Amino acid sequence: MKIYADNAATTSTSKAAIEAMLPYMDAICGNPSSLHSFGQEAKEALEQARADIANELGCTPREIYFTSGGSEADNQAIISAAKFGERKGKKHIISTAFEHHAVLHTLDKLKKEGFEITLLDVHENGVVTAEQVAEAIREDTALVTIMYVNNEIGTIQPIREIGAVCREKKVPFHTDAVQAVGHIRVNVADDNIDMLSLSAHKFHGPKGIGVLYCKLGIPLVNVIEGGAQERGKRAGTENVPAIVGMAKALKDANSNLDCDNAELLAKRDRLIAGLSEIPHSALNGDREKRCPGTVNFCFEGIEGESLLLLLDDKGVYASSGSACTSGSLDPSHVLLAIGRVHDVAHGSLRLSFDSSITDEEIDYIIKAVKDVVEYLRNMSPVWRDLMAGKRQFIL
Ligand SMILES: *Cc1c(COP(=O)(O)O)cnc(C)c1O
């Protein structure tokens, strides 16, 4: 059996999206900036896609900027708010400790330029609150940027409430909604969002294309200089095929949202129940406030990398929370942010799937994880010490 359980890393491009894209690589391959009718046909498709995406997000087409993906959209949103804040003497930014690196590394760069960054603590359940945001906002706050759904543990943040606090205090609010859009209901007007990043390859669209939504009146700076595309805010010939494919994938995803999909929720619950039977294990993130397709567990006494390799041998393609940084294995910053200690955070596993997964595949995954965890624990000196009472169990 081969089971792809890494949809939070990327998804396959849907057949429908691929079909929608094909003509724009071939029969209608013109440059939307060209004045001839061949180019103008591509321009029409581009503007139709913009209108469709705006409609899905609850904004106007003029508020949609196409980017190369989620990372670029995050960079542009944060840098824009920082530059405009700076002009008014505002050099303070609020975010959280468990953002994606596209946000955290941009904030690191701004810190070196003299910005003060407040990273809010994340509660054990993987959620930050609007009250925390309200308390952290100051006179000189230029931006609040908080992710909608966490990419490692799948927890959903109270974005509407956080947005309301920012509105009241007149601070621009950006959200990295890459793991939310196409999975749960997201509406920028209802959710009080000023800027939002999304990426097509997380909802069965193509890779290398995304959107920055920017509310009218919120200024943007360029991060890529060149031609006058995207109303002068993002240079470079528009990736028309990918943009058309993204619009199609988003319409399809929103017409069958994961959060409304009772079957998917039942499969998710079956997986959580099965993995919870493993002794000294724990689900990461709130049991209820979570996206339907992402499950993340810690298993005490094992090491995530070995777990992944052995699962790979069994045909289960998953991910651990941990990232390998310059030769040393650092545990996931997300798991540390929700208070997991290093030893426990090392033994993490993220399984992320879509509605195509079957009960049979869920059961196969449960059995595979149980077997591999047991195998690794039997070889682990740490586990032996735990069993012998020489160390205390944490989970
Ligand atoms: C995948 C992801 C990104 C990066 O998006 P790309 O399109 O791959 O650049 C940013 N934020 C989150 C939460 C993500 O999951």
CSV table of N, CA, C and O and ligand atoms in Angstrom, one decimal, residues 8-10 67-74 98-103 147-152 176-180 197-202 206-210 350, ligand 1:
chain,number,residue,atom,x,y,z
A,8,ALA,N,-0.3,18.7,4.0
A,8,ALA,CA,0.0,20.0,4.6
A,8,ALA,C,1.3,20.5,3.9
A,8,ALA,O,1.6,21.7,4.0
A,9,ALA,N,2.1,19.6,3.4
A,9,ALA,CA,3.3,20.0,2.7
A,9,ALA,C,3.0,20.4,1.3
A,9,ALA,O,3.4,21.5,0.8
A,10,THR,N,2.2,19.6,0.6
A,10,THR,CA,1.7,20.0,-0.7
A,10,THR,C,0.6,19.0,-1.1
A,10,THR,O,0.6,17.8,-0.6
A,67,THR,N,0.9,36.4,-6.5
A,67,THR,CA,2.3,36.3,-6.1
A,67,THR,C,2.7,34.8,-6.5
A,67,THR,O,2.0,34.0,-7.0
A,68,SER,N,4.0,34.6,-6.2
A,68,SER,CA,4.5,33.2,-6.5
A,68,SER,C,4.1,32.2,-5.5
A,68,SER,O,4.5,31.0,-5.6
A,69,GLY,N,3.4,32.6,-4.5
A,69,GLY,CA,3.0,31.6,-3.5
A,69,GLY,C,2.8,32.3,-2.1
A,69,GLY,O,2.8,33.5,-2.0
A,70,GLY,N,2.7,31.4,-1.1
A,70,GLY,CA,2.4,31.9,0.3
A,70,GLY,C,3.6,32.7,0.8
A,70,GLY,O,3.4,33.7,1.5
A,71,SER,N,4.8,32.2,0.6
A,71,SER,CA,6.0,32.8,1.2
A,71,SER,C,6.1,34.3,0.7
A,71,SER,O,6.3,35.2,1.5
A,72,GLU,N,6.0,34.5,-0.6
A,72,GLU,CA,6.1,35.8,-1.2
A,72,GLU,C,5.0,36.7,-0.6
A,72,GLU,O,5.2,37.9,-0.3
A,73,ALA,N,3.8,36.2,-0.6
A,73,ALA,CA,2.7,37.0,-0.1
A,73,ALA,C,2.9,37.4,1.4
A,73,ALA,O,2.7,38.6,1.8
A,74,ASP,N,3.4,36.5,2.2
A,74,ASP,CA,3.8,36.8,3.6
A,74,ASP,C,4.8,37.9,3.7
A,74,ASP,O,4.7,38.9,4.4
A,98,PHE,N,4.6,30.5,16.8
A,98,PHE,CA,4.5,29.3,16.0
A,98,PHE,C,4.1,29.6,14.6
A,98,PHE,O,3.5,28.7,13.9
A,99,GLU,N,4.5,30.7,14.1
A,99,GLU,CA,4.2,31.1,12.7
A,99,GLU,C,5.1,30.2,11.7
A,99,GLU,O,6.1,29.6,12.1
A,100,HIS,N,4.7,30.2,10.5
A,100,HIS,CA,5.6,29.6,9.4
A,100,HIS,C,6.9,30.5,9.3
A,100,HIS,O,6.9,31.7,9.6
A,101,HIS,N,7.9,29.8,8.8
A,101,HIS,CA,9.2,30.5,8.7
A,101,HIS,C,9.1,31.7,7.7
A,101,HIS,O,9.9,32.6,7.8
A,102,ALA,N,8.2,31.7,6.7
A,102,ALA,CA,8.1,32.8,5.8
A,102,ALA,C,7.7,34.1,6.6
A,102,ALA,O,8.1,35.2,6.2
A,103,VAL,N,7.0,33.9,7.7
A,103,VAL,CA,6.7,35.0,8.6
A,103,VAL,C,7.8,35.3,9.6
A,103,VAL,O,8.4,36.4,9.7
A,147,MET,N,-1.2,33.6,12.1
A,147,MET,CA,-1.7,32.6,11.1
A,147,MET,C,-3.1,32.1,11.4
A,147,MET,O,-3.5,32.1,12.5
A,148,TYR,N,-3.8,31.7,10.4
A,148,TYR,CA,-5.2,31.3,10.5
A,148,TYR,C,-5.2,29.9,11.1
A,148,TYR,O,-5.9,29.6,12.1
A,149,VAL,N,-4.5,28.9,10.4
A,149,VAL,CA,-4.4,27.5,10.8
A,149,VAL,C,-2.9,27.2,10.8
A,149,VAL,O,-2.2,27.5,9.9
A,150,ASN,N,-2.5,26.6,11.9
A,150,ASN,CA,-1.1,26.2,12.0
A,150,ASN,C,-0.8,25.0,11.1
A,150,ASN,O,-1.5,24.0,11.1
A,151,ASN,N,0.3,25.1,10.4
A,151,ASN,CA,0.6,24.1,9.4
A,151,ASN,C,1.2,22.8,10.0
A,151,ASN,O,1.1,21.8,9.4
A,152,GLU,N,1.6,22.8,11.2
A,152,GLU,CA,2.2,21.6,11.8
A,152,GLU,C,1.1,20.8,12.6
A,152,GLU,O,1.0,19.6,12.6
A,176,ASP,N,-1.6,34.7,7.7
A,176,ASP,CA,-1.1,33.7,6.8
A,176,ASP,C,-2.2,32.6,6.9
A,176,ASP,O,-2.3,31.8,7.8
A,177,ALA,N,-3.0,32.6,5.8
A,177,ALA,CA,-4.2,31.7,5.8
A,177,ALA,C,-3.9,30.5,4.8
A,177,ALA,O,-4.8,29.9,4.3
A,178,VAL,N,-2.6,30.2,4.6
A,178,VAL,CA,-2.3,29.2,3.6
A,178,VAL,C,-2.9,27.8,3.9
A,178,VAL,O,-3.3,27.1,3.0
A,179,GLN,N,-3.0,27.5,5.2
A,179,GLN,CA,-3.6,26.2,5.6
A,179,GLN,C,-5.1,26.2,5.8
A,179,GLN,O,-5.7,25.2,6.1
A,180,ALA,N,-5.6,27.4,5.7
A,180,ALA,CA,-7.1,27.6,6.0
A,180,ALA,C,-7.9,27.7,4.7
A,180,ALA,O,-8.9,27.0,4.6
A,197,SER,N,-2.6,35.9,3.1
A,197,SER,CA,-1.8,35.2,2.2
A,197,SER,C,-2.4,33.8,1.9
A,197,SER,O,-2.9,33.2,2.9
A,198,LEU,N,-2.4,33.4,0.7
A,198,LEU,CA,-2.9,32.0,0.4
A,198,LEU,C,-2.0,31.4,-0.7
A,198,LEU,O,-1.3,32.1,-1.4
A,199,SER,N,-2.0,30.1,-0.8
A,199,SER,CA,-1.1,29.4,-1.7
A,199,SER,C,-1.9,28.2,-2.4
A,199,SER,O,-2.5,27.4,-1.7
A,200,ALA,N,-1.9,28.2,-3.7
A,200,ALA,CA,-2.7,27.2,-4.4
A,200,ALA,C,-2.4,25.8,-4.2
A,200,ALA,O,-3.2,24.9,-4.1
A,201,HIS,N,-1.1,25.5,-4.0
A,201,HIS,CA,-0.7,24.1,-3.9
A,201,HIS,C,-1.1,23.4,-2.6
A,201,HIS,O,-0.8,22.2,-2.4
A,202,LYS,N,-1.7,24.1,-1.7
A,202,LYS,CA,-2.2,23.5,-0.4
A,202,LYS,C,-3.7,23.1,-0.6
A,202,LYS,O,-4.3,22.6,0.4
A,206,PRO,N,-2.0,24.3,-8.5
A,206,PRO,CA,-0.6,24.1,-8.9
A,206,PRO,C,0.4,24.8,-7.9
A,206,PRO,O,0.0,25.7,-7.2
A,207,LYS,N,1.6,24.4,-8.0
A,207,LYS,CA,2.6,25.0,-7.1
A,207,LYS,C,3.2,26.3,-7.8
A,207,LYS,O,3.1,26.5,-9.0
A,208,GLY,N,3.7,27.1,-6.9
A,208,GLY,CA,4.3,28.3,-7.4
A,208,GLY,C,3.4,29.5,-7.7
A,208,GLY,O,3.7,30.4,-8.5
A,209,ILE,N,2.2,29.4,-7.1
A,209,ILE,CA,1.2,30.5,-7.4
A,209,ILE,C,0.4,30.8,-6.1
A,209,ILE,O,0.1,29.8,-5.4
A,210,GLY,N,0.2,32.0,-5.8
A,210,GLY,CA,-0.5,32.4,-4.6
A,210,GLY,C,-1.2,33.7,-4.7
A,210,GLY,O,-1.1,34.3,-5.8
A,350,ARG,N,3.4,14.2,11.9
A,350,ARG,CA,2.2,14.8,11.3
A,350,ARG,C,1.7,14.0,10.2
A,350,ARG,O,2.4,13.7,9.2
B,1,LIG,C1,3.1,26.1,2.8
B,1,LIG,C2,3.0,27.3,3.7
B,1,LIG,C3,3.5,28.5,3.3
B,1,LIG,C4,4.4,28.7,2.1
B,1,LIG,O1,3.7,28.7,1.0
B,1,LIG,P1,4.5,28.5,-0.4
B,1,LIG,O2,3.4,28.7,-1.5
B,1,LIG,O3,5.0,27.1,-0.4
B,1,LIG,O4,5.5,29.6,-0.5
B,1,LIG,C5,3.4,29.6,4.2
B,1,LIG,N1,2.6,29.5,5.3
B,1,LIG,C6,2.0,28.3,5.7
B,1,LIG,C7,1.2,28.2,6.9
B,1,LIG,C8,2.2,27.2,4.9
B,1,LIG,O5,1.6,26.0,5.2
